Amino acid sequence: MKPFKVRLRFHGDLNLFLRSKACDAVIERPLAEKTSIKDVIESCGVPHPEVDLILVDDQLVGFDYTLANDTKADVFPVETRDTKRTEKRLQTISIVRFVADGHLGGLTRNLRLLGFDVAYPKNADDRELLEVMARENRALLTRDRRLLMHGFVQHGYWPRSQNADEQTIEVVRRFDLSKLVAPFTRCLRCNALLEETTKAEVIDKLEPLTNIYYDKFRRCPDCKQIYWSGSHFPKLQKRIEEILLRTQDKA
Ligand SMILES: [Zn+2]
């Protein structure tokens, strides 16, 4: 087979994944055998769950499209999604269940605080993370881009920031979660949905002052943690408000 070249142009923040930090960088890949567009894109460092649209010689294609001769390809991220053009989009936006890798504890806590279902299997290796993802139909959140490139991964996201609040804003935007926020409904420790409970039921577990000042309590049915709107509550509420306000800003 005659060697050929693919010229790829990466759009928007997909440039973050490239070695060259130029905007809308063009990368030329010489190939000697038929190769799927997905493999060529990932060979440039861009994980497939970050790719929402691919044009090969101005035609929309899927990940399995095979390249066999000189071509140009345009690769777009989810962020540039134009609501008028939804055909052949490769990513699903509306995902509400996640699994986070072991380095994203702050993000996990924040998302749970907002009421989202985030599995966070402690000390799980890559294989176990992928198993939870597939079995429970979750999107994978990880800053390990090699893991995100795993062929098993259908939906996932690579948080750009290393700051947990920024990551939370990114995830809420990426998966369009802002209308689904339900603060203080999920256990921050174990992810279970909280149940309303009465003071009488939890009174023997409360500190004396908590017993005096508070009347509304929720309890985790799994780990038995008790939640109430104590002195930490206004601070958490303010934090949630700030995060939600930021998710409405234009990026
Ligand atoms: Zn719990």
Short mmCIF file of N, CA and C in Angstrom, two decimals, residues 59-61 109 114 142 152 155 166 170 201 230 236 241-242:
data_model
loop_
_atom_site.label_atom_id
_atom_site.label_comp_id
_atom_site.label_asym_id
_atom_site.label_seq_id
_atom_site.Cartn_x
_atom_site.Cartn_y
_atom_site.Cartn_z
N GLN A 59 -16.59 15.86 5.23
CA GLN A 59 -17.73 14.95 5.45
C GLN A 59 -17.73 14.49 6.91
N LEU A 60 -18.94 14.46 7.52
CA LEU A 60 -19.06 13.96 8.89
C LEU A 60 -18.78 12.46 8.92
N VAL A 61 -17.93 12.04 9.84
CA VAL A 61 -17.65 10.60 9.96
C VAL A 61 -17.68 10.18 11.43
N ARG A 109 -16.62 15.06 46.10
CA ARG A 109 -17.34 15.63 47.24
C ARG A 109 -18.25 16.78 46.78
N LEU A 114 -23.80 18.68 45.47
CA LEU A 114 -24.82 19.20 44.56
C LEU A 114 -25.90 18.15 44.26
N THR A 142 -11.51 11.48 34.91
CA THR A 142 -10.11 11.19 35.25
C THR A 142 -9.19 12.20 34.59
N PHE A 152 -12.62 0.67 26.07
CA PHE A 152 -13.80 0.38 26.87
C PHE A 152 -14.63 1.63 27.17
N HIS A 155 -18.05 7.16 27.53
CA HIS A 155 -18.23 8.55 27.94
C HIS A 155 -17.27 8.87 29.07
N GLU A 166 -13.16 24.49 40.34
CA GLU A 166 -13.12 24.71 38.88
C GLU A 166 -13.55 23.44 38.15
N GLU A 170 -16.63 22.81 35.51
CA GLU A 170 -16.42 22.19 34.19
C GLU A 170 -17.37 21.02 33.97
N GLU A 201 -35.08 9.77 66.48
CA GLU A 201 -34.36 8.61 65.97
C GLU A 201 -32.84 8.75 66.07
N GLY A 230 -26.20 22.74 60.37
CA GLY A 230 -25.46 23.35 61.48
C GLY A 230 -24.69 24.58 61.06
N LEU A 236 -21.42 26.24 53.26
CA LEU A 236 -21.60 25.28 52.16
C LEU A 236 -22.59 25.82 51.14
N GLU A 241 -23.85 28.14 45.81
CA GLU A 241 -24.36 29.26 45.03
C GLU A 241 -23.29 29.82 44.10
N GLU A 242 -22.08 29.93 44.64
CA GLU A 242 -20.98 30.45 43.82
C GLU A 242 -20.69 29.55 42.63
#
